[in-house]
CSV table of C-alpha atoms in Angstrom, one decimal:
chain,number,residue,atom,x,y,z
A,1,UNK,CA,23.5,3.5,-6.7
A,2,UNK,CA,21.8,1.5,-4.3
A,3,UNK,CA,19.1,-1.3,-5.5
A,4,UNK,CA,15.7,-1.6,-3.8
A,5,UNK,CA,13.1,-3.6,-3.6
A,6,UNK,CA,9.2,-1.6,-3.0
A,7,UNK,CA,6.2,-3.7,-1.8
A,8,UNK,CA,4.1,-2.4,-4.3
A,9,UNK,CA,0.2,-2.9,-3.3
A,10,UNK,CA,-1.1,-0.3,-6.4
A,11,UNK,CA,-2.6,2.3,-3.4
A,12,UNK,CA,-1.3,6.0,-2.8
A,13,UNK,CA,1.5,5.2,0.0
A,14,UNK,CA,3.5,2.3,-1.9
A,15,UNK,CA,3.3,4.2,-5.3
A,16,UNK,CA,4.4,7.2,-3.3
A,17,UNK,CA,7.3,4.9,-2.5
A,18,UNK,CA,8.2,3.8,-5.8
A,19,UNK,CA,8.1,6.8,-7.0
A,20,UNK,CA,10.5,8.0,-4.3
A,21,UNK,CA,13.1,4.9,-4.7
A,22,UNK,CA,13.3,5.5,-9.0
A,23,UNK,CA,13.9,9.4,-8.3
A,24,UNK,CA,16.7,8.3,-5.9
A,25,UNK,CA,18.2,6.1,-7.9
A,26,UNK,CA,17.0,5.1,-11.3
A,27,UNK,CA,14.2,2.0,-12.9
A,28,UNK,CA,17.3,-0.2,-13.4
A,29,UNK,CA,18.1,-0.6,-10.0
A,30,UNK,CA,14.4,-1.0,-8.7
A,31,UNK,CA,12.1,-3.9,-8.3
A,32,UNK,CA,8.6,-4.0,-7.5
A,33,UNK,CA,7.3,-7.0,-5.3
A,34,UNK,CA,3.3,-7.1,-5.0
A,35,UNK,CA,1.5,-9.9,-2.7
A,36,UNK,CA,-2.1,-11.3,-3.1
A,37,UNK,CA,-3.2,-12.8,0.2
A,38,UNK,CA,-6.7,-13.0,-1.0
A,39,UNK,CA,-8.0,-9.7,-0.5
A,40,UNK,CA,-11.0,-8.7,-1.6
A,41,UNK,CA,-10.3,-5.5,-3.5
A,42,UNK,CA,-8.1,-7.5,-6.1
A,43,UNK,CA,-8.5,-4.8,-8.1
A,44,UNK,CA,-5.6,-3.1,-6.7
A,45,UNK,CA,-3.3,-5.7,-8.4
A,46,UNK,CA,-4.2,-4.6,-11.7
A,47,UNK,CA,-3.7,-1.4,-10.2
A,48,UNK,CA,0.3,-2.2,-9.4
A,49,UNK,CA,1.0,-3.9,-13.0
A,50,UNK,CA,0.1,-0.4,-14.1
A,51,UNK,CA,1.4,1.4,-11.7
A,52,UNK,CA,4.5,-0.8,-12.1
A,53,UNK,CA,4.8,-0.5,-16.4
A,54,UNK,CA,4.4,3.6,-15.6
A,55,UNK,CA,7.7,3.6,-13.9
A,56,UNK,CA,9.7,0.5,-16.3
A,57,UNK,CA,10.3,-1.2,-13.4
A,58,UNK,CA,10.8,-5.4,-12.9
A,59,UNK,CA,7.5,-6.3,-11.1
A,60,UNK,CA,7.1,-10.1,-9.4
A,61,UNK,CA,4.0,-10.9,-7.6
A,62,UNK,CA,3.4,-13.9,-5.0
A,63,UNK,CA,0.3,-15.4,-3.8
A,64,UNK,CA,0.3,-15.9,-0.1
A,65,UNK,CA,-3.6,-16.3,0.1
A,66,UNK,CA,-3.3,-20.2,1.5
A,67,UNK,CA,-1.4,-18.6,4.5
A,68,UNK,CA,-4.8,-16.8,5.7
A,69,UNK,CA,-7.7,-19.0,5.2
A,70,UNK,CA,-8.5,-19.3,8.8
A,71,UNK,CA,-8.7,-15.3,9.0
A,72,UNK,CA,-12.0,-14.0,9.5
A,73,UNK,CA,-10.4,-10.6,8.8
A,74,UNK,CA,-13.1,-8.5,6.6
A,75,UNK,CA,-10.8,-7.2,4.2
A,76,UNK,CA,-10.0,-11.1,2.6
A,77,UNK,CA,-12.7,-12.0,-0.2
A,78,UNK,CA,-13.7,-15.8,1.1
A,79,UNK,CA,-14.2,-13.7,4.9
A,80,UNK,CA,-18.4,-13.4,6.0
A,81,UNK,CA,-17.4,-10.3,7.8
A,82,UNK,CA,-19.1,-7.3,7.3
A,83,UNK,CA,-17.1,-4.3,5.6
A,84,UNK,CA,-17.8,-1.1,7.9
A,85,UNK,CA,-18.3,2.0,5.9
A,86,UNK,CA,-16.5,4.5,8.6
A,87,UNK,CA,-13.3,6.0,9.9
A,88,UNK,CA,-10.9,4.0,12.1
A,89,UNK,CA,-12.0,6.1,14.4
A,90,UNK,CA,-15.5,5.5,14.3
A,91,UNK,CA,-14.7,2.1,14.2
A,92,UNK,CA,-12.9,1.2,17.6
A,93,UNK,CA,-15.1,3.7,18.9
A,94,UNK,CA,-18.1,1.7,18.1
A,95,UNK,CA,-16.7,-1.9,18.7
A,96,UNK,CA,-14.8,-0.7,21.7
A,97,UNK,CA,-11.8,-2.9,20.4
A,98,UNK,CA,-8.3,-1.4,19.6
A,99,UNK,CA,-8.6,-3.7,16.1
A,100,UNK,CA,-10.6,-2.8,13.3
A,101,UNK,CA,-12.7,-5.6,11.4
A,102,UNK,CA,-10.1,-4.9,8.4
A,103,UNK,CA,-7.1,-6.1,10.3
A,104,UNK,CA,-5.1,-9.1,8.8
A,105,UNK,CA,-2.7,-10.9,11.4
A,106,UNK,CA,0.6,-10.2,11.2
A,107,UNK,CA,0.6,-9.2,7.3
A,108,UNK,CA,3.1,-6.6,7.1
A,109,UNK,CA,5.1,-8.8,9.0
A,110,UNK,CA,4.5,-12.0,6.8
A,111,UNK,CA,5.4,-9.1,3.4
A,112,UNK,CA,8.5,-7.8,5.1
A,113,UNK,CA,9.9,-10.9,5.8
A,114,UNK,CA,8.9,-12.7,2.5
A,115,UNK,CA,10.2,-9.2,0.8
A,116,UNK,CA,13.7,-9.3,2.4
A,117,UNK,CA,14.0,-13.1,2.2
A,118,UNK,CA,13.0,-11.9,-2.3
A,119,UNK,CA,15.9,-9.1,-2.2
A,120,UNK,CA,18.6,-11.2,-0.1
A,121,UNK,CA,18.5,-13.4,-3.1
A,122,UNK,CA,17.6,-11.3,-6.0
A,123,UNK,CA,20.9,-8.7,-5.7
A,124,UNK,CA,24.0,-9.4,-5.1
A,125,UNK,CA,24.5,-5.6,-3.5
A,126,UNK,CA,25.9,-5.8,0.5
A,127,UNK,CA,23.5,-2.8,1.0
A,128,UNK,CA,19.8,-3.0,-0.5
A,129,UNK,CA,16.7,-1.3,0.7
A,130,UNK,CA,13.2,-2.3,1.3
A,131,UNK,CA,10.7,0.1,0.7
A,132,UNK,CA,7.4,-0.2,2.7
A,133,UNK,CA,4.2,2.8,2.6
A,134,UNK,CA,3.1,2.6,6.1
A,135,UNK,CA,2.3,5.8,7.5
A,136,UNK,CA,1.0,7.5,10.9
A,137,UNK,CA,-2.6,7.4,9.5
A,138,UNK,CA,-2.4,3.6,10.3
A,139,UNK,CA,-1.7,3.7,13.3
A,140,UNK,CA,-2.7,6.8,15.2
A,141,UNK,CA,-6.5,5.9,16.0
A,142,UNK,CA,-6.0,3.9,18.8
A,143,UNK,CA,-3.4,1.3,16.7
A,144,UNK,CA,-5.9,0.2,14.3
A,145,UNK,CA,-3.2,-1.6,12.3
A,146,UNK,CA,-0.6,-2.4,14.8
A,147,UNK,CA,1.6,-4.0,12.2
A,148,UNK,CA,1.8,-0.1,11.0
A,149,UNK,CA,3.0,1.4,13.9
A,150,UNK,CA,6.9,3.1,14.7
A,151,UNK,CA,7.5,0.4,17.1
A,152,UNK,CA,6.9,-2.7,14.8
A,153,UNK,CA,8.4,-1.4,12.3
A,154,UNK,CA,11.4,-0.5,14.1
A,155,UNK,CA,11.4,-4.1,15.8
A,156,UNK,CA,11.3,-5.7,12.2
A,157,UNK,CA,13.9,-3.5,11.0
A,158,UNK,CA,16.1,-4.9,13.2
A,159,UNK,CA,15.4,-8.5,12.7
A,160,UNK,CA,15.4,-8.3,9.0
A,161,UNK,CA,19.2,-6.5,9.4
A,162,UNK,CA,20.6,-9.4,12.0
A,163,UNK,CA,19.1,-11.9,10.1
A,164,UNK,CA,20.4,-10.6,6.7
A,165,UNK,CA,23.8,-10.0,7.9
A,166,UNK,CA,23.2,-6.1,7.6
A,167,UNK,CA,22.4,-6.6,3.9
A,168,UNK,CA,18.5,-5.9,3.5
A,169,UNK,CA,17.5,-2.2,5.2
A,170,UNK,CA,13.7,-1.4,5.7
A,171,UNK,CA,12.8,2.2,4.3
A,172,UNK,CA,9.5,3.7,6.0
A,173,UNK,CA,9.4,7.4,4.8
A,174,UNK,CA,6.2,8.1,5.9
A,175,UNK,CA,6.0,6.3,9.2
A,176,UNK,CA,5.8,9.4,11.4
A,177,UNK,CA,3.8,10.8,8.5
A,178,UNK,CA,0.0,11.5,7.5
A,179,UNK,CA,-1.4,10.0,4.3
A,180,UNK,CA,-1.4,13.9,3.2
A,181,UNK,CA,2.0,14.3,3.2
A,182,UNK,CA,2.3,11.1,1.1
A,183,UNK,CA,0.5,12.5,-1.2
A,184,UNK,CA,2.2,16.2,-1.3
A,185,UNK,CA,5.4,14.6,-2.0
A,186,UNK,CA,3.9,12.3,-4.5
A,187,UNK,CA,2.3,15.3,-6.5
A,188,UNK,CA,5.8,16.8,-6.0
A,189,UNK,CA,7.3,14.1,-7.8
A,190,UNK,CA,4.8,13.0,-10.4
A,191,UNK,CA,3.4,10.2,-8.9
A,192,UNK,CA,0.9,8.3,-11.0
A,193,UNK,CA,-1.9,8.4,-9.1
A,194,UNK,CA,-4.7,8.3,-11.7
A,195,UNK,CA,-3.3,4.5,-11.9
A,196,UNK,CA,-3.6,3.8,-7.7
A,197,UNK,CA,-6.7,2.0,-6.2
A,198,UNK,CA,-7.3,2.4,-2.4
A,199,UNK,CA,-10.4,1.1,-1.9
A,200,UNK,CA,-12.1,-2.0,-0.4
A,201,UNK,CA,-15.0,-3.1,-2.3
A,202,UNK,CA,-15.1,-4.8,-5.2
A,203,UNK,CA,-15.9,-2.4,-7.5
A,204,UNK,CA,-15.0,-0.9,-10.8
A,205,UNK,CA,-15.7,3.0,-9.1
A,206,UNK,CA,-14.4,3.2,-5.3
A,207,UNK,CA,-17.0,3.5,-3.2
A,208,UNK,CA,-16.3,7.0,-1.2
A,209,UNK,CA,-17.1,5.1,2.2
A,210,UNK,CA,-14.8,2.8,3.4
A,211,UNK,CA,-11.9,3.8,5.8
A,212,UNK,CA,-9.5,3.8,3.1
A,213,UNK,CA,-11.6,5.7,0.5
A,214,UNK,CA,-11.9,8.5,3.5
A,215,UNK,CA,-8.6,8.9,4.1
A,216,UNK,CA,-7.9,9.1,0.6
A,217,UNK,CA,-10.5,11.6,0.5
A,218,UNK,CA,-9.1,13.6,2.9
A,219,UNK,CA,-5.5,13.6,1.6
A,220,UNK,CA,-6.3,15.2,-1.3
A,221,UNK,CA,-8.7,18.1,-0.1
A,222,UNK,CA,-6.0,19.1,2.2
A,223,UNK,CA,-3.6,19.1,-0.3
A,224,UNK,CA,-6.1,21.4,-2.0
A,225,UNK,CA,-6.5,19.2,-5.7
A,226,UNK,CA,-8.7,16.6,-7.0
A,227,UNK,CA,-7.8,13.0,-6.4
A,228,UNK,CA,-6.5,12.0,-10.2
A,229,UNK,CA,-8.0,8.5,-10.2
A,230,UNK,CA,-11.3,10.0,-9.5
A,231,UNK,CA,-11.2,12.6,-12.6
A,232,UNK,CA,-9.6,10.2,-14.5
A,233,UNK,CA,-12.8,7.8,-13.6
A,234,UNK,CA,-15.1,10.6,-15.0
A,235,UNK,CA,-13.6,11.0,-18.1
A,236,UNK,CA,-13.7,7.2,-19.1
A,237,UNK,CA,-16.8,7.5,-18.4
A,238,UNK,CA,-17.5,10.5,-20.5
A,239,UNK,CA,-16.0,9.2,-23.3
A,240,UNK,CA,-18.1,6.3,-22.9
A,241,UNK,CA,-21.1,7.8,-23.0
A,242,UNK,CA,-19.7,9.7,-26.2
A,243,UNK,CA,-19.0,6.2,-28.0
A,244,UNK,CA,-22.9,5.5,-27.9
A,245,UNK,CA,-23.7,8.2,-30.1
């Protein structure tokens, strides 16, 4: 069976990944890679531990944050940069820019790159895959997230096989996708998604507002079910309240 390595971030898409790379194969032969680059909504590490632990799988983290502390990209906690509560959309509409305030130079790139560099050396396989959750949702509003779209993947892909000697293979199953068909074949399969956190903020609740949080939204309406880390938000909180009396 072949051995992978998923860039786990704790959202919908990478989970969606894992869980697609452990029913291929099997925990043993999977590895979980997680980056902090000091963004704000560090909540979403916790978020992969657990999502991590669900599935028994190895999990490493790495802590690139140093590499973007000249970014004044909004989504990085030490950024002054205003988080916009709105679509992509709405977003380039309104700043008539193709990049949204969110963007952070060249990450995907920087995680691919680290990630193959991680697997090369980890497994001793001639064949290993590298599992990333970018999907057509990224992309499609005017290339919000150009480090999302078909072409830079493809362009990476490439790269990572020359300069890996046709060892390390990128695996983007939802690149021509929408974040609601993540999410169907994640229900499909189980997926944990009462564990995931999507959004931006800080907070211990997502805030329903952001970009991410819409999307989410969205997903799961037109997949006609409630989003799981939502419900299973209300009933900690029930049972809390429960606890005081």
């Amino acid at each position: 069976m072949n051995k992978a390595v998923v860039l786990l971030s704790g959202g919908l898409d990478s989970t969606t990944c894992l869980a697609m790379a452990v029913d291929k194969s099997s925990a043993a032969n999977i590895t979980a890679l997680t980056v902090f680059y000091g963004q704000r909504h560090a909540k979403e590490l916790e978020a992969a531990r657990n999502v991590a632990a669900f599935y028994k799988v190895k999990h490493y983290e790495l802590d690139v944050a140093e590499i973007f502390r000249y970014s004044h990209s909004a989504l990085l906690d030490t950024s002054n940069e205003s988080l916009e509560h709105s679509s992509y959309a709405e977003q380039i509409a309104k700043n008539h820019s193709p990049k949204v305030a969110t963007y952070v130079p060249f990450r995907n790139g920087l995680m691919l790159s680290m990630a193959a560099s991680f697997a090369d050396g980890l497994y001793d396989d001639d064949f290993v895959e590298l599992y990333i959750g970018v999907h057509d949702d990224d992309n499609a509003e005017g290339h919000a997230y150009a480090d999302c779209s078909a072409k830079f993947v493809a362009s990476m892909s490439a790269a990572i096989r020359i300069g890996t000697y046709e060892k390390i293979h990128i695996v983007a199953p939802f690149l021509c996708q929408k974040k609601s068909d993540v999410v169907k074949v994640g229900l499909e399969l189980g997926a944990p998604y009462h564990l995931t956190w999507s959004c931006y903020e800080r907070g211990d609740i997502p805030c329903g507002h952001c970009a991410t949080c819409l999307d989410r939204a969205q997903a799961f309406v037109l997949n006609g079910v409630k989003d799981p880390a939502l419900v299973e938000l209300k009933r900690k909180k029930f049972l809390s309240l429960v606890e005081l009396y």
